[in-house]
PDB file of C-alpha atoms in Angstrom:
ATOM      1  CA  MET A 249     127.104-116.811-179.194  1.00 51.00           C
ATOM      2  CA  ARG A 250     129.874-115.090-177.238  1.00 61.00           C
ATOM      3  CA  ASN A 251     127.765-114.949-174.070  1.00 64.00           C
ATOM      4  CA  TYR A 252     126.833-118.626-174.406  1.00 67.00           C
ATOM      5  CA  LEU A 253     130.526-119.532-174.707  1.00 68.00           C
ATOM      6  CA  LEU A 254     131.409-117.571-171.583  1.00 68.00           C
ATOM      7  CA  SER A 255     128.515-119.176-169.713  1.00 72.00           C
ATOM      8  CA  LEU A 256     129.793-122.586-170.831  1.00 74.00           C
ATOM      9  CA  ILE A 257     133.312-121.727-169.578  1.00 71.00           C
ATOM     10  CA  LEU A 258     131.860-120.647-166.230  1.00 72.00           C
ATOM     11  CA  LEU A 259     129.796-123.846-166.011  1.00 77.00           C
ATOM     12  CA  VAL A 260     132.792-126.061-166.841  1.00 77.00           C
ATOM     13  CA  PHE A 261     134.915-124.222-164.261  1.00 73.00           C
ATOM     14  CA  THR A 262     132.218-124.713-161.608  1.00 77.00           C
ATOM     15  CA  VAL A 263     131.848-128.421-162.419  1.00 79.00           C
ATOM     16  CA  LEU A 264     135.624-128.983-162.332  1.00 74.00           C
ATOM     17  CA  LEU A 265     135.789-127.069-159.056  1.00 71.00           C
ATOM     18  CA  PHE A 266     133.108-129.305-157.544  1.00 71.00           C
ATOM     19  CA  VAL A 267     134.812-132.468-158.832  1.00 73.00           C
ATOM     20  CA  SER A 268     138.183-131.361-157.433  1.00 68.00           C
ATOM     21  CA  PHE A 269     136.643-130.855-153.994  1.00 67.00           C
ATOM     22  CA  VAL A 270     135.030-134.293-154.131  1.00 63.00           C
ATOM     23  CA  ILE A 271     138.171-136.091-155.321  1.00 67.00           C
ATOM     24  CA  GLY A 272     140.595-134.013-153.281  1.00 63.00           C
ATOM     25  CA  TYR A 273     144.123-132.790-154.054  1.00 63.00           C
ATOM     26  CA  LYS A 274     147.376-134.710-154.221  1.00 63.00           C
ATOM     27  CA  GLU A 275     149.134-131.969-152.278  1.00 65.00           C
ATOM     28  CA  THR A 276     148.234-129.893-149.238  1.00 72.00           C
ATOM     29  CA  ILE A 277     146.918-126.457-150.211  1.00 74.00           C
ATOM     30  CA  PRO A 278     146.285-123.751-147.574  1.00 78.00           C
ATOM     31  CA  ALA A 279     142.670-122.619-147.212  1.00 79.00           C
ATOM     32  CA  TYR A 280     143.451-119.039-148.291  1.00 83.00           C
ATOM     33  CA  LYS A 281     144.918-120.347-151.561  1.00 83.00           C
ATOM     34  CA  LEU A 282     141.844-122.451-152.275  1.00 81.00           C
ATOM     35  CA  PHE A 283     139.651-119.410-151.718  1.00 84.00           C
ATOM     36  CA  MET A 284     141.850-117.293-154.007  1.00 87.00           C
ATOM     37  CA  HIS A 285     141.792-119.995-156.705  1.00 83.00           C
ATOM     38  CA  ILE A 286     138.002-119.849-156.737  1.00 84.00           C
ATOM     39  CA  PHE A 287     137.797-116.064-156.504  1.00 89.00           C
ATOM     40  CA  ILE A 288     140.386-115.537-159.251  1.00 90.00           C
ATOM     41  CA  GLY A 289     138.629-118.062-161.505  1.00 86.00           C
ATOM     42  CA  TYR A 290     135.240-116.356-161.274  1.00 86.00           C
ATOM     43  CA  THR A 291     136.763-112.886-161.545  1.00 91.00           C
ATOM     44  CA  PHE A 292     138.686-113.950-164.660  1.00 90.00           C
ATOM     45  CA  VAL A 293     135.495-115.119-166.405  1.00 86.00           C
ATOM     46  CA  SER A 294     133.646-111.983-165.267  1.00 88.00           C
ATOM     47  CA  ALA A 295     136.405-109.746-166.652  1.00 91.00           C
ATOM     48  CA  LEU A 296     136.319-111.698-169.912  1.00 88.00           C
ATOM     49  CA  TYR A 297     132.589-110.957-170.075  1.00 86.00           C
ATOM     50  CA  VAL A 298     132.761-107.248-169.199  1.00 90.00           C
ATOM     51  CA  LEU A 299     135.954-105.890-170.804  1.00 92.00           C
ATOM     52  CA  PRO A 300     135.200-106.758-174.465  1.00 90.00           C
ATOM     53  CA  LYS A 301     132.023-104.668-174.206  1.00 89.00           C
ATOM     54  CA  ILE A 302     134.001-101.533-173.301  1.00 91.00           C
ATOM     55  CA  ASN A 303     134.717 -99.530-176.461  1.00 90.00           C
ATOM     56  CA  ASN A 304     136.847 -96.841-174.862  1.00 93.00           C
ATOM     57  CA  ASP A 305     140.478 -98.000-174.813  1.00 93.00           C
ATOM     58  CA  ALA A 306     141.392 -95.840-171.824  1.00 94.00           C
ATOM     59  CA  SER A 307     138.628 -97.415-169.722  1.00 95.00           C
ATOM     60  CA  LYS A 308     139.331-100.938-170.955  1.00 96.00           C
ATOM     61  CA  TYR A 309     143.074-100.882-170.340  1.00 96.00           C
ATOM     62  CA  GLY A 310     142.598 -98.906-167.164  1.00 96.00           C
ATOM     63  CA  GLY A 311     140.442-101.812-165.992  1.00 96.00           C
ATOM     64  CA  ILE A 312     143.179-104.293-166.922  1.00 97.00           C
ATOM     65  CA  PHE A 313     145.717-102.226-164.978  1.00 97.00           C
ATOM     66  CA  LEU A 314     143.529-102.092-161.838  1.00 97.00           C
ATOM     67  CA  TYR A 315     142.682-105.810-162.150  1.00 96.00           C
ATOM     68  CA  ASN A 316     146.371-106.777-162.103  1.00 96.00           C
ATOM     69  CA  LEU A 317     147.416-104.220-159.496  1.00 97.00           C
ATOM     70  CA  LEU A 318     144.657-105.094-157.032  1.00 96.00           C
ATOM     71  CA  PHE A 319     145.153-108.846-157.333  1.00 96.00           C
ATOM     72  CA  SER A 320     148.926-108.579-156.952  1.00 96.00           C
ATOM     73  CA  LEU A 321     148.459-106.367-153.882  1.00 96.00           C
ATOM     74  CA  VAL A 322     145.900-108.759-152.357  1.00 95.00           C
ATOM     75  CA  LEU A 323     148.162-111.759-152.908  1.00 94.00           C
ATOM     76  CA  ARG A 324     151.165-109.913-151.482  1.00 94.00           C
ATOM     77  CA  CYS A 325     149.160-109.004-148.374  1.00 93.00           C
ATOM     78  CA  LEU A 326     147.987-112.606-148.000  1.00 92.00           C
ATOM     79  CA  PHE A 327     151.570-113.860-148.286  1.00 92.00           C
ATOM     80  CA  LEU A 328     152.660-111.458-145.557  1.00 91.00           C
ATOM     81  CA  ASP A 329     149.708-112.341-143.340  1.00 91.00           C
ATOM     82  CA  TYR A 330     149.933-116.133-143.672  1.00 89.00           C
ATOM     83  CA  THR A 331     153.675-116.706-144.187  1.00 88.00           C
ATOM     84  CA  ASN A 332     155.296-113.506-142.827  1.00 90.00           C
ATOM     85  CA  ASP A 333     157.177-113.311-146.122  1.00 90.00           C
ATOM     86  CA  PRO A 334     156.412-110.973-149.058  1.00 90.00           C
ATOM     87  CA  TYR A 335     157.167-113.769-151.547  1.00 89.00           C
ATOM     88  CA  GLU A 336     155.355-116.562-149.656  1.00 85.00           C
ATOM     89  CA  GLY A 337     158.554-118.185-148.419  1.00 80.00           C
ATOM     90  CA  THR A 338     159.035-120.348-151.520  1.00 76.00           C
ATOM     91  CA  ALA A 339     162.679-121.315-151.037  1.00 70.00           C
ATOM     92  CA  SER A 340     163.365-122.147-154.689  1.00 72.00           C
ATOM     93  CA  CYS A 341     161.988-118.833-155.960  1.00 83.00           C
ATOM     94  CA  ASP A 342     164.568-116.787-157.902  1.00 86.00           C
ATOM     95  CA  ILE A 343     163.570-113.509-156.273  1.00 90.00           C
ATOM     96  CA  TYR A 344     165.423-114.328-153.028  1.00 90.00           C
ATOM     97  CA  THR A 345     168.732-114.720-154.856  1.00 88.00           C
ATOM     98  CA  TYR A 346     168.090-111.689-157.054  1.00 91.00           C
ATOM     99  CA  GLU A 347     167.131-109.434-154.147  1.00 91.00           C
ATOM    100  CA  ARG A 348     170.035-110.582-151.978  1.00 90.00           C
ATOM    101  CA  LEU A 349     172.561-109.907-154.752  1.00 91.00           C
ATOM    102  CA  ALA A 350     170.920-106.590-155.654  1.00 91.00           C
ATOM    103  CA  LEU A 351     171.183-105.365-152.063  1.00 91.00           C
ATOM    104  CA  LYS A 352     174.850-106.398-151.895  1.00 90.00           C
ATOM    105  CA  GLY A 353     175.581-104.178-154.899  1.00 88.00           C
ATOM    106  CA  LEU A 354     174.170-100.945-153.485  1.00 88.00           C
ATOM    107  CA  ASP A 355     177.526 -99.519-152.413  1.00 88.00           C
ATOM    108  CA  LYS A 356     179.466-100.777-155.451  1.00 90.00           C
ATOM    109  CA  ASN A 357     180.048 -99.446-158.943  1.00 90.00           C
ATOM    110  CA  PHE A 358     177.154-100.700-161.041  1.00 89.00           C
ATOM    111  CA  PHE A 359     179.063-102.049-164.065  1.00 88.00           C
ATOM    112  CA  ASP A 360     181.903-103.494-161.994  1.00 89.00           C
ATOM    113  CA  TYR A 361     179.434-105.298-159.772  1.00 89.00           C
ATOM    114  CA  MET A 362     177.432-106.721-162.697  1.00 87.00           C
ATOM    115  CA  GLY A 363     180.637-108.066-164.204  1.00 85.00           C
ATOM    116  CA  SER A 364     181.789-109.531-160.907  1.00 86.00           C
ATOM    117  CA  LEU A 365     178.578-111.564-160.560  1.00 85.00           C
ATOM    118  CA  LEU A 366     179.515-113.580-163.638  1.00 80.00           C
ATOM    119  CA  THR A 367     183.063-114.266-162.513  1.00 80.00           C
ATOM    120  CA  SER A 368     182.711-114.705-158.746  1.00 75.00           C
ATOM    121  CA  GLN A 369     183.230-118.201-157.412  1.00 61.00           C
ATOM    122  CA  GLY A 370     180.351-119.691-155.477  1.00 64.00           C
ATOM    123  CA  ILE A 371     177.673-117.532-157.159  1.00 70.00           C
ATOM    124  CA  SER A 372     175.649-119.499-159.712  1.00 70.00           C
ATOM    125  CA  ILE A 373     174.649-116.490-161.802  1.00 79.00           C
ATOM    126  CA  LYS A 374     174.408-116.626-165.583  1.00 81.00           C
ATOM    127  CA  ILE A 375     173.952-113.901-168.177  1.00 85.00           C
ATOM    128  CA  ASP A 376     170.201-114.703-168.139  1.00 86.00           C
ATOM    129  CA  ASP A 377     169.997-113.464-164.539  1.00 88.00           C
ATOM    130  CA  LEU A 378     171.713-110.113-165.015  1.00 91.00           C
ATOM    131  CA  GLY A 379     168.741-108.349-166.602  1.00 92.00           C
ATOM    132  CA  PHE A 380     166.445-108.412-163.605  1.00 94.00           C
ATOM    133  CA  ILE A 381     169.243-108.104-161.039  1.00 93.00           C
ATOM    134  CA  SER A 382     170.485-104.945-162.748  1.00 94.00           C
ATOM    135  CA  VAL A 383     166.977-103.450-162.719  1.00 94.00           C
ATOM    136  CA  MET A 384     166.654-104.216-159.007  1.00 94.00           C
ATOM    137  CA  VAL A 385     170.057-102.712-158.242  1.00 93.00           C
ATOM    138  CA  LEU A 386     169.117 -99.486-160.049  1.00 93.00           C
ATOM    139  CA  PHE A 387     165.800 -99.186-158.191  1.00 94.00           C
ATOM    140  CA  TYR A 388     167.285 -99.951-154.778  1.00 93.00           C
ATOM    141  CA  LYS A 389     170.093 -97.459-155.415  1.00 91.00           C
ATOM    142  CA  THR A 390     167.545 -94.811-156.430  1.00 91.00           C
ATOM    143  CA  PHE A 391     164.986 -95.208-153.618  1.00 90.00           C
ATOM    144  CA  ALA A 392     166.960 -96.941-150.824  1.00 82.00           C
ATOM    145  CA  ASP A 393     163.744 -98.253-149.267  1.00 88.00           C
ATOM    146  CA  ILE A 394     163.199-101.988-149.715  1.00 90.00           C
ATOM    147  CA  SER A 395     159.515-101.988-148.740  1.00 91.00           C
ATOM    148  CA  PHE A 396     158.739 -99.070-151.049  1.00 94.00           C
ATOM    149  CA  VAL A 397     160.545-100.660-153.999  1.00 94.00           C
ATOM    150  CA  ARG A 398     158.692-103.950-153.492  1.00 94.00           C
ATOM    151  CA  ILE A 399     155.366-102.114-153.748  1.00 95.00           C
ATOM    152  CA  LEU A 400     156.641-100.001-156.635  1.00 96.00           C
ATOM    153  CA  PHE A 401     157.470-103.159-158.573  1.00 96.00           C
ATOM    154  CA  LEU A 402     153.836-104.248-158.236  1.00 96.00           C
ATOM    155  CA  VAL A 403     152.725-100.981-159.852  1.00 97.00           C
ATOM    156  CA  ILE A 404     155.387-101.281-162.558  1.00 97.00           C
ATOM    157  CA  ASN A 405     154.400-104.877-163.288  1.00 97.00           C
ATOM    158  CA  ALA A 406     150.724-103.931-163.620  1.00 97.00           C
ATOM    159  CA  THR A 407     151.787-101.192-166.045  1.00 97.00           C
ATOM    160  CA  LEU A 408     153.956-103.582-168.069  1.00 97.00           C
ATOM    161  CA  ILE A 409     151.116-106.122-168.309  1.00 97.00           C
ATOM    162  CA  THR A 410     148.710-103.411-169.484  1.00 97.00           C
ATOM    163  CA  VAL A 411     151.106-101.978-172.073  1.00 97.00           C
ATOM    164  CA  SER A 412     151.913-105.482-173.336  1.00 97.00           C
ATOM    165  CA  SER A 413     148.205-106.195-173.638  1.00 97.00           C
ATOM    166  CA  PHE A 414     147.723-103.032-175.698  1.00 97.00           C
ATOM    167  CA  LYS A 415     150.693-103.938-177.911  1.00 97.00           C
ATOM    168  CA  ILE A 416     149.131-107.352-178.528  1.00 96.00           C
ATOM    169  CA  LEU A 417     146.140-105.481-179.961  1.00 96.00           C
ATOM    170  CA  LYS A 418     148.461-103.378-182.134  1.00 96.00           C
ATOM    171  CA  ILE A 419     150.273-106.485-183.391  1.00 95.00           C
ATOM    172  CA  CYS A 420     146.946-108.062-184.350  1.00 94.00           C
ATOM    173  CA  ASN A 421     145.996-104.878-186.218  1.00 94.00           C
ATOM    174  CA  LEU A 422     149.319-104.894-188.096  1.00 92.00           C
ATOM    175  CA  LEU A 423     148.647-108.507-189.101  1.00 90.00           C
ATOM    176  CA  SER A 424     145.104-107.580-190.237  1.00 90.00           C
ATOM    177  CA  ILE A 425     143.467-109.991-187.803  1.00 92.00           C
ATOM    178  CA  ASP A 426     139.708-109.672-187.236  1.00 92.00           C
ATOM    179  CA  LYS A 427     138.921-106.835-184.806  1.00 92.00           C
ATOM    180  CA  GLU A 428     136.875-108.950-182.400  1.00 90.00           C
ATOM    181  CA  ILE A 429     139.543-111.661-182.278  1.00 91.00           C
ATOM    182  CA  SER A 430     142.219-108.991-181.770  1.00 93.00           C
ATOM    183  CA  ASN A 431     140.221-107.499-178.915  1.00 94.00           C
ATOM    184  CA  TYR A 432     139.850-110.856-177.180  1.00 92.00           C
ATOM    185  CA  ALA A 433     143.515-111.734-177.713  1.00 93.00           C
ATOM    186  CA  SER A 434     144.561-108.472-176.096  1.00 96.00           C
ATOM    187  CA  ILE A 435     142.176-108.854-173.156  1.00 95.00           C
ATOM    188  CA  LEU A 436     143.053-112.526-172.582  1.00 94.00           C
ATOM    189  CA  TYR A 437     146.707-111.556-172.346  1.00 96.00           C
ATOM    190  CA  GLY A 438     145.962-108.687-169.984  1.00 96.00           C
ATOM    191  CA  ILE A 439     143.814-110.649-167.519  1.00 95.00           C
ATOM    192  CA  PHE A 440     145.764-113.934-167.588  1.00 94.00           C
ATOM    193  CA  PRO A 441     146.138-114.747-163.847  1.00 93.00           C
ATOM    194  CA  PHE A 442     149.748-115.905-164.194  1.00 93.00           C
ATOM    195  CA  TRP A 443     150.871-112.296-164.673  1.00 95.00           C
ATOM    196  CA  PHE A 444     149.641-110.914-161.352  1.00 95.00           C
ATOM    197  CA  VAL A 445     150.676-114.087-159.521  1.00 93.00           C
ATOM    198  CA  SER A 446     154.237-113.752-160.867  1.00 93.00           C
ATOM    199  CA  SER A 447     154.133-110.060-159.945  1.00 94.00           C
ATOM    200  CA  SER A 448     153.146-110.823-156.352  1.00 93.00           C
ATOM    201  CA  MET A 449     155.934-113.442-156.192  1.00 91.00           C
ATOM    202  CA  GLY A 450     158.509-110.884-157.371  1.00 91.00           C
ATOM    203  CA  LEU A 451     159.357-112.782-160.563  1.00 91.00           C
ATOM    204  CA  LYS A 452     160.859-111.274-163.709  1.00 93.00           C
ATOM    205  CA  GLU A 453     158.360-112.718-166.216  1.00 93.00           C
ATOM    206  CA  ASN A 454     156.280-109.547-166.653  1.00 95.00           C
ATOM    207  CA  LEU A 455     159.297-107.457-167.631  1.00 96.00           C
ATOM    208  CA  PHE A 456     160.735-110.241-169.784  1.00 95.00           C
ATOM    209  CA  CYS A 457     157.472-110.806-171.676  1.00 96.00           C
ATOM    210  CA  PHE A 458     157.045-107.047-172.109  1.00 97.00           C
ATOM    211  CA  LEU A 459     160.416-107.018-173.894  1.00 97.00           C
ATOM    212  CA  ILE A 460     159.355-109.923-176.123  1.00 96.00           C
ATOM    213  CA  VAL A 461     155.992-108.361-177.029  1.00 97.00           C
ATOM    214  CA  SER A 462     157.644-104.974-177.651  1.00 97.00           C
ATOM    215  CA  ALA A 463     160.292-106.602-179.859  1.00 96.00           C
ATOM    216  CA  LEU A 464     157.636-108.399-181.929  1.00 95.00           C
ATOM    217  CA  TYR A 465     155.532-105.252-182.213  1.00 96.00           C
ATOM    218  CA  ASN A 466     158.446-103.205-183.526  1.00 96.00           C
ATOM    219  CA  ILE A 467     159.502-106.003-185.896  1.00 94.00           C
ATOM    220  CA  TYR A 468     156.055-105.964-187.506  1.00 92.00           C
ATOM    221  CA  LEU A 469     155.921-102.164-187.379  1.00 94.00           C
ATOM    222  CA  PHE A 470     159.279-101.873-189.160  1.00 93.00           C
ATOM    223  CA  LYS A 471     157.960-104.150-191.911  1.00 87.00           C
ATOM    224  CA  GLU A 472     155.104-101.686-192.432  1.00 89.00           C
ATOM    225  CA  THR A 473     157.017 -98.402-192.148  1.00 91.00           C
ATOM    226  CA  ASN A 474     160.668 -99.165-193.031  1.00 89.00           C
ATOM    227  CA  ARG A 475     161.642 -96.452-190.560  1.00 93.00           C
ATOM    228  CA  VAL A 476     165.098 -96.568-189.002  1.00 93.00           C
ATOM    229  CA  ARG A 477     163.554 -95.682-185.640  1.00 95.00           C
ATOM    230  CA  ASP A 478     161.410 -98.827-185.660  1.00 94.00           C
ATOM    231  CA  PHE A 479     164.377-100.951-186.753  1.00 94.00           C
ATOM    232  CA  LEU A 480     166.551 -99.647-183.912  1.00 96.00           C
ATOM    233  CA  THR A 481     163.743 -99.999-181.347  1.00 96.00           C
ATOM    234  CA  ALA A 482     163.173-103.631-182.365  1.00 95.00           C
ATOM    235  CA  PHE A 483     166.920-104.284-182.200  1.00 95.00           C
ATOM    236  CA  ILE A 484     167.185-102.745-178.724  1.00 96.00           C
ATOM    237  CA  PHE A 485     164.259-104.721-177.305  1.00 97.00           C
ATOM    238  CA  ILE A 486     165.615-107.953-178.778  1.00 96.00           C
ATOM    239  CA  SER A 487     169.068-107.229-177.369  1.00 95.00           C
ATOM    240  CA  PHE A 488     167.668-106.644-173.873  1.00 95.00           C
ATOM    241  CA  THR A 489     166.072-110.114-173.881  1.00 95.00           C
ATOM    242  CA  TYR A 490     169.602-111.582-173.967  1.00 92.00           C
ATOM    243  CA  PHE A 491     169.983-110.635-170.301  1.00 92.00           C
ATOM    244  CA  PHE A 492     166.734-112.409-169.364  1.00 92.00           C
ATOM    245  CA  ARG A 493     166.749-115.550-171.529  1.00 87.00           C
ATOM    246  CA  SER A 494     169.495-115.698-174.125  1.00 84.00           C
ATOM    247  CA  ILE A 495     167.947-118.453-176.253  1.00 82.00           C
ATOM    248  CA  ILE A 496     164.816-116.323-176.741  1.00 89.00           C
ATOM    249  CA  CYS A 497     167.050-113.506-177.951  1.00 91.00           C
ATOM    250  CA  LEU A 498     168.445-115.859-180.623  1.00 86.00           C
ATOM    251  CA  PHE A 499     164.960-116.869-181.761  1.00 87.00           C
ATOM    252  CA  LEU A 500     163.823-113.235-181.954  1.00 93.00           C
ATOM    253  CA  PHE A 501     166.810-112.283-184.108  1.00 91.00           C
ATOM    254  CA  ILE A 502     166.008-115.176-186.440  1.00 86.00           C
ATOM    255  CA  ILE A 503     162.386-113.979-186.671  1.00 87.00           C
ATOM    256  CA  PHE A 504     163.587-110.404-187.302  1.00 91.00           C
ATOM    257  CA  VAL A 505     165.895-111.392-190.153  1.00 86.00           C
ATOM    258  CA  LEU A 506     163.359-113.717-191.780  1.00 81.00           C
ATOM    259  CA  TYR A 507     160.519-111.225-191.502  1.00 81.00           C
ATOM    260  CA  MET A 508     162.596-108.401-192.994  1.00 79.00           C
ATOM    261  CA  TYR A 509     163.346-110.389-196.139  1.00 77.00           C
ATOM    262  CA  CYS A 510     160.116-112.339-196.464  1.00 73.00           C
ATOM    263  CA  ASN A 511     157.658-111.153-199.140  1.00 67.00           C
ATOM    264  CA  GLU A 512     155.217-112.595-201.661  1.00 66.00           C
ATOM    265  CA  LYS A 513     157.983-113.234-204.224  1.00 70.00           C
ATOM    266  CA  ASN A 514     160.412-115.122-202.007  1.00 69.00           C
ATOM    267  CA  LYS A 515     158.170-116.607-199.300  1.00 65.00           C
ATOM    268  CA  LYS A 516     158.455-120.120-200.771  1.00 70.00           C
ATOM    269  CA  THR A 517     162.249-119.850-200.689  1.00 73.00           C
ATOM    270  CA  ILE A 518     162.122-118.541-197.111  1.00 67.00           C
ATOM    271  CA  ILE A 519     159.864-121.433-196.070  1.00 71.00           C
ATOM    272  CA  LEU A 520     162.219-123.940-197.732  1.00 74.00           C
ATOM    273  CA  LEU A 521     165.313-122.409-196.079  1.00 69.00           C
ATOM    274  CA  SER A 522     163.501-122.250-192.716  1.00 68.00           C
ATOM    275  CA  SER A 523     162.543-125.922-192.999  1.00 74.00           C
ATOM    276  CA  ILE A 524     166.132-126.902-193.836  1.00 76.00           C
ATOM    277  CA  GLY A 525     167.383-124.714-190.994  1.00 69.00           C
ATOM    278  CA  ALA A 526     164.896-126.328-188.586  1.00 68.00           C
ATOM    279  CA  ILE A 527     166.088-129.815-189.550  1.00 73.00           C
ATOM    280  CA  ILE A 528     169.741-128.846-189.162  1.00 67.00           C
ATOM    281  CA  GLY A 529     168.883-127.031-185.924  1.00 63.00           C
ATOM    282  CA  ILE A 530     167.269-130.144-184.456  1.00 64.00           C
ATOM    283  CA  ILE A 531     170.365-132.187-185.300  1.00 63.00           C
ATOM    284  CA  PHE A 532     172.804-129.644-183.871  1.00 61.00           C
ATOM    285  CA  ILE A 533     170.543-128.005-181.281  1.00 63.00           C
ATOM    286  CA  ASN A 534     172.747-129.000-178.343  1.00 64.00           C
ATOM    287  CA  VAL A 535     175.812-127.371-179.961  1.00 64.00           C
ATOM    288  CA  ILE A 536     173.857-124.234-180.967  1.00 64.00           C
ATOM    289  CA  VAL A 537     172.261-123.734-177.541  1.00 62.00           C
ATOM    290  CA  LEU A 538     175.537-124.414-175.720  1.00 64.00           C
ATOM    291  CA  LYS A 539     177.485-121.919-177.870  1.00 62.00           C
ATOM    292  CA  PHE A 540     174.900-119.151-177.610  1.00 60.00           C
ATOM    293  CA  THR A 541     173.687-119.541-174.035  1.00 59.00           C
ATOM    294  CA  GLY A 542     176.389-121.492-172.219  1.00 61.00           C
ATOM    295  CA  TYR A 543     173.814-124.157-171.268  1.00 60.00           C
ATOM    296  CA  SER A 544     173.580-127.688-172.632  1.00 59.00           C
ATOM    297  CA  MET A 545     170.199-129.136-173.569  1.00 58.00           C
ATOM    298  CA  ASP A 546     170.486-131.459-170.561  1.00 62.00           C
ATOM    299  CA  VAL A 547     170.617-128.403-168.284  1.00 60.00           C
ATOM    300  CA  VAL A 548     167.725-126.752-170.156  1.00 57.00           C
ATOM    301  CA  SER A 549     165.604-129.912-169.871  1.00 62.00           C
ATOM    302  CA  ALA A 550     166.443-130.360-166.180  1.00 60.00           C
ATOM    303  CA  THR A 551     165.593-126.712-165.434  1.00 57.00           C
ATOM    304  CA  THR A 552     162.302-126.972-167.314  1.00 55.00           C
ATOM    305  CA  ALA A 553     161.361-130.154-165.449  1.00 57.00           C
ATOM    306  CA  SER A 554     162.278-128.556-162.118  1.00 57.00           C
ATOM    307  CA  ARG A 555     160.121-125.484-162.781  1.00 54.00           C
ATOM    308  CA  MET A 556     157.201-127.586-163.963  1.00 51.00           C
ATOM    309  CA  ASN A 557     157.414-129.654-160.771  1.00 54.00           C
ATOM    310  CA  ARG A 558     157.608-126.466-158.698  1.00 50.00           C
ATOM    311  CA  SER A 559     154.527-125.015-160.414  1.00 46.00           C
ATOM    312  CA  VAL A 560     152.356-128.088-159.771  1.00 43.00           C
ATOM    313  CA  GLY A 561     153.879-129.329-156.523  1.00 43.00           C
ATOM    314  CA  SER A 562     153.003-128.532-152.961  1.00 38.00           C
TER     315      SER A 562
END
């Protein structure tokens, strides 16, 4: 049944590919990107066919690591070859601002510089941006070689994707989800093409999502063990997300609190309180988001629309 499903996915992908070539695209797409779209699509389905059959975790997750590392390296090389820019020359990409500000902070005190970014006039940096900028500053200060650090980040991102994938499996096990479903969930996360594309573009999503997955894993683990170590680890991971996307940090803390107190005896009460809280939250969401993140919902909506347009535009 599983093989038939994968064959059906491959068939549907091939048909859609043929139809798209016949109809054409709304935007202009370079030939090398079209080739990579096709190659990535077939490789994704092939990996989804092969990896679930591997029983040894070291081999399976080693394959996920190599899959992400090789694709991110290939894309980076293609960007350099076709655009003479490691990040493809996408002007609206955050990495250019992050890297420029990180390099400016090399000869400054780390904490003073991070604080100055939030208060300096003419620099549109929010608390959400400090997480990745601070990581870049630390790496550039340590290695002082821009080209080396750019490659190193590709390796780190592949590692983060692989570890996150493995933690997805552990989360599924903690939730007593069927082993085969857990295996597929973990693999699907690990081979999702967005991760190596964002890695090759120098984006922060791999690190950010690693923090989210790690926070969720330790939340569920603490529920099982009641160990202080797991509580503190969950708290630390959740806190770090504040410097990447503050609203996600708020949601994770809400999940943490609810999950700690939720059990068979009070789950109906928790569901009732959560429903009431959701209704109140919808009514006052603009006030809540503005107080916690410094952004209004209008700004959040405009940013979301802008990024969606960027992801599907030319």
